[in-house]
Amino acid sequence: MTAPVPSLAEASAGIAAGTLSPVALTEAALARIAALDPKLNAFITITADRARRAAALAEAEIKAGRRRGPLHGIPYALKDIYDVAGVRTTAHSKLLIDNVAREDAASTARLEAAGMVLLGKLSTHEFARGGPTDVLPFPNAKNPWNTAHFAGGSSSGSGVAVASGMVGLAMGSDTAGSIRLPATFCGVVGLKPTYGVISRRGIVPLSFTLDHAGPLTRSVEDCALAMQVLAGHDPGDPGSAREAVPDYSADLRKGVAGLTIGRARAYDSEAGVDAEVMAAVDAAAEQWRALGAKIVDVALPSKRRMDACIQTILIAEGFAIHGGWLRTRPKDYGRVTRERLMMGAFVTGGEYVQAQRLRRIITAEVDAVLAGCDAILCAGNPTAAPRVVDVDEGPFRKSHPITGPFNATGHPGLALPCGFGASGLPLGLQLIGRSYGEAMLLRIAQAYEQAVGWMARRPDLGG
């Protein structure tokens, strides 16, 4: 069994020092995938030949003194809703089984320009909407901590690939938590940036106004390195922000002394967060307090009200995208995907408009909370990863993700490991920041990560 691949920061330092070769790193990653993926199903498509060519080119460029940046020569992988020219984009669905992309997604192009090495395309829930037991053309990804438990969705393969040490960076998408939930359940870092910070051009859509693109990584520092490449305006995405791109690593080690973190405990209670997760998030708050931050209680808008807003928008926009296929090829969808998408046929124009009006009100209310603190702290999920057989796959869930409301408001959300439960499964928290405040979230998260060291713990997969 090969060892887990190093973090982005470790790999970057090794390549810069000449002690690590992009070719050797890529071969190690491919060997790790070959050893583990038959059990974990993280990948749909493995681009081994392409990866070897890219690694050889990167190695030659670096030896010639033409290193493009800190990520040059390091492998990555993409959720299979991101386009790569000449490679299939299936969205894990029979409907797109033969869909070969003509050009790179904007994010793909940025990672390729940085000299990264694509290993392949990763498992997802069908069209980022289905469930872990949908019968699909490819198997569903499995949680590396315990394969009987949920890996999170819909960027399931992305969370699994990073947690299992197959790759140091995997790209995901997040419409109601689909980066942060796999990060939470798999024990890695996942960032949903502010709406529009990373282009969505070339990514199969689920919701025009709720979709976000973002990275999953081993560490907070890795997330900062990835964001430096990924962020920036794209005129090809109508939702793309025109904000200047900061240096995401500049303040990473400034600590949290003098900062204020708002603990949204009532929000967690309303969301049904269990005692184990509540205790872990409270312990994280105390750790930040010990590091010099001020911890204050904050009151967010009612989760039930926020859920009504985001779910109305999500199901309406999802149906607008999929209505044609739902009418002509309904049986080609998995059951969970089909049922969830079809609900949008029953949303009226008036209901959609009212949901968008409520969205503006809720966003202003969250902005008001963030005016008094540097970040909001709450749980990443109410429980540790449930068993797959216990996942709610009903068309309209009995409870909606604790992450979802911040897709409606567009604020950045960072998922971070905060310990392990009695089952041995990871527990996670999320930090919510001011719009375009990703650098501050990373700074706060880095202080905690360095103090507790959860990043060092990996699932026991050998190697």
mmCIF file of N, CA and C in Angstrom, residues 125 130-134 140 150 335-337 339-340 388-397:
data_model
loop_
_atom_site.group_PDB
_atom_site.id
_atom_site.type_symbol
_atom_site.label_atom_id
_atom_site.label_comp_id
_atom_site.label_asym_id
_atom_site.label_seq_id
_atom_site.Cartn_x
_atom_site.Cartn_y
_atom_site.Cartn_z
ATOM 1 N N HIS A 125 -23.374 12.884 -6.256
ATOM 2 C CA HIS A 125 -24.772 12.476 -6.390
ATOM 3 C C HIS A 125 -25.259 12.975 -7.733
ATOM 4 N N GLY A 130 -29.163 13.963 -6.127
ATOM 5 C CA GLY A 130 -29.753 12.684 -5.720
ATOM 6 C C GLY A 130 -29.319 12.229 -4.343
ATOM 7 N N GLY A 131 -29.256 10.913 -4.162
ATOM 8 C CA GLY A 131 -28.925 10.354 -2.857
ATOM 9 C C GLY A 131 -27.924 9.226 -2.972
ATOM 10 N N PRO A 132 -27.406 8.761 -1.851
ATOM 11 C CA PRO A 132 -26.325 7.767 -1.882
ATOM 12 C C PRO A 132 -26.756 6.368 -2.270
ATOM 13 N N THR A 133 -28.066 6.105 -2.385
ATOM 14 C CA THR A 133 -28.484 4.763 -2.807
ATOM 15 C C THR A 133 -29.130 4.754 -4.181
ATOM 16 N N ASP A 134 -29.138 5.898 -4.877
ATOM 17 C CA ASP A 134 -29.632 5.908 -6.253
ATOM 18 C C ASP A 134 -28.867 4.871 -7.084
ATOM 19 N N ASN A 140 -21.607 4.585 -6.016
ATOM 20 C CA ASN A 140 -21.518 5.764 -5.169
ATOM 21 C C ASN A 140 -20.301 5.685 -4.256
ATOM 22 N N PHE A 150 -22.399 7.359 5.582
ATOM 23 C CA PHE A 150 -22.556 8.325 4.499
ATOM 24 C C PHE A 150 -21.283 9.157 4.340
ATOM 25 N N ARG A 335 -34.038 7.396 -8.831
ATOM 26 C CA ARG A 335 -35.318 7.733 -8.194
ATOM 27 C C ARG A 335 -35.231 9.002 -7.350
ATOM 28 N N VAL A 336 -34.221 9.090 -6.496
ATOM 29 C CA VAL A 336 -34.129 10.233 -5.590
ATOM 30 C C VAL A 336 -33.972 11.527 -6.382
ATOM 31 N N THR A 337 -33.098 11.511 -7.378
ATOM 32 C CA THR A 337 -32.893 12.702 -8.204
ATOM 33 C C THR A 337 -34.188 13.112 -8.884
ATOM 34 N N GLU A 339 -37.369 12.435 -8.197
ATOM 35 C CA GLU A 339 -38.424 12.921 -7.303
ATOM 36 C C GLU A 339 -38.112 14.315 -6.771
ATOM 37 N N ARG A 340 -36.857 14.573 -6.427
ATOM 38 C CA ARG A 340 -36.507 15.889 -5.887
ATOM 39 C C ARG A 340 -36.603 16.973 -6.950
ATOM 40 N N VAL A 388 -25.521 4.789 5.777
ATOM 41 C CA VAL A 388 -26.123 5.044 4.462
ATOM 42 C C VAL A 388 -27.589 4.629 4.455
ATOM 43 N N VAL A 389 -27.906 3.508 5.099
ATOM 44 C CA VAL A 389 -29.289 3.010 5.092
ATOM 45 C C VAL A 389 -30.236 3.920 5.875
ATOM 46 N N ASP A 390 -29.675 4.832 6.687
ATOM 47 C CA ASP A 390 -30.518 5.726 7.479
ATOM 48 C C ASP A 390 -30.642 7.126 6.884
ATOM 49 N N VAL A 391 -29.998 7.370 5.743
ATOM 50 C CA VAL A 391 -30.053 8.696 5.127
ATOM 51 C C VAL A 391 -31.463 8.966 4.610
ATOM 52 N N ASP A 392 -31.975 10.156 4.892
ATOM 53 C CA ASP A 392 -33.301 10.564 4.436
ATOM 54 C C ASP A 392 -33.245 10.855 2.939
ATOM 55 N N GLU A 393 -33.839 9.974 2.147
ATOM 56 C CA GLU A 393 -33.849 10.153 0.697
ATOM 57 C C GLU A 393 -35.238 10.498 0.176
ATOM 58 N N GLY A 394 -36.076 11.018 1.040
ATOM 59 C CA GLY A 394 -37.392 11.467 0.602
ATOM 60 C C GLY A 394 -37.290 12.667 -0.318
ATOM 61 N N PRO A 395 -38.315 12.914 -1.123
ATOM 62 C CA PRO A 395 -38.272 14.067 -2.029
ATOM 63 C C PRO A 395 -38.048 15.383 -1.287
ATOM 64 N N PHE A 396 -38.739 15.559 -0.186
ATOM 65 C CA PHE A 396 -38.571 16.766 0.628
ATOM 66 C C PHE A 396 -38.131 16.321 2.010
ATOM 67 N N ARG A 397 -36.868 16.547 2.348
ATOM 68 C CA ARG A 397 -36.291 16.022 3.573
ATOM 69 C C ARG A 397 -37.085 16.442 4.813
#
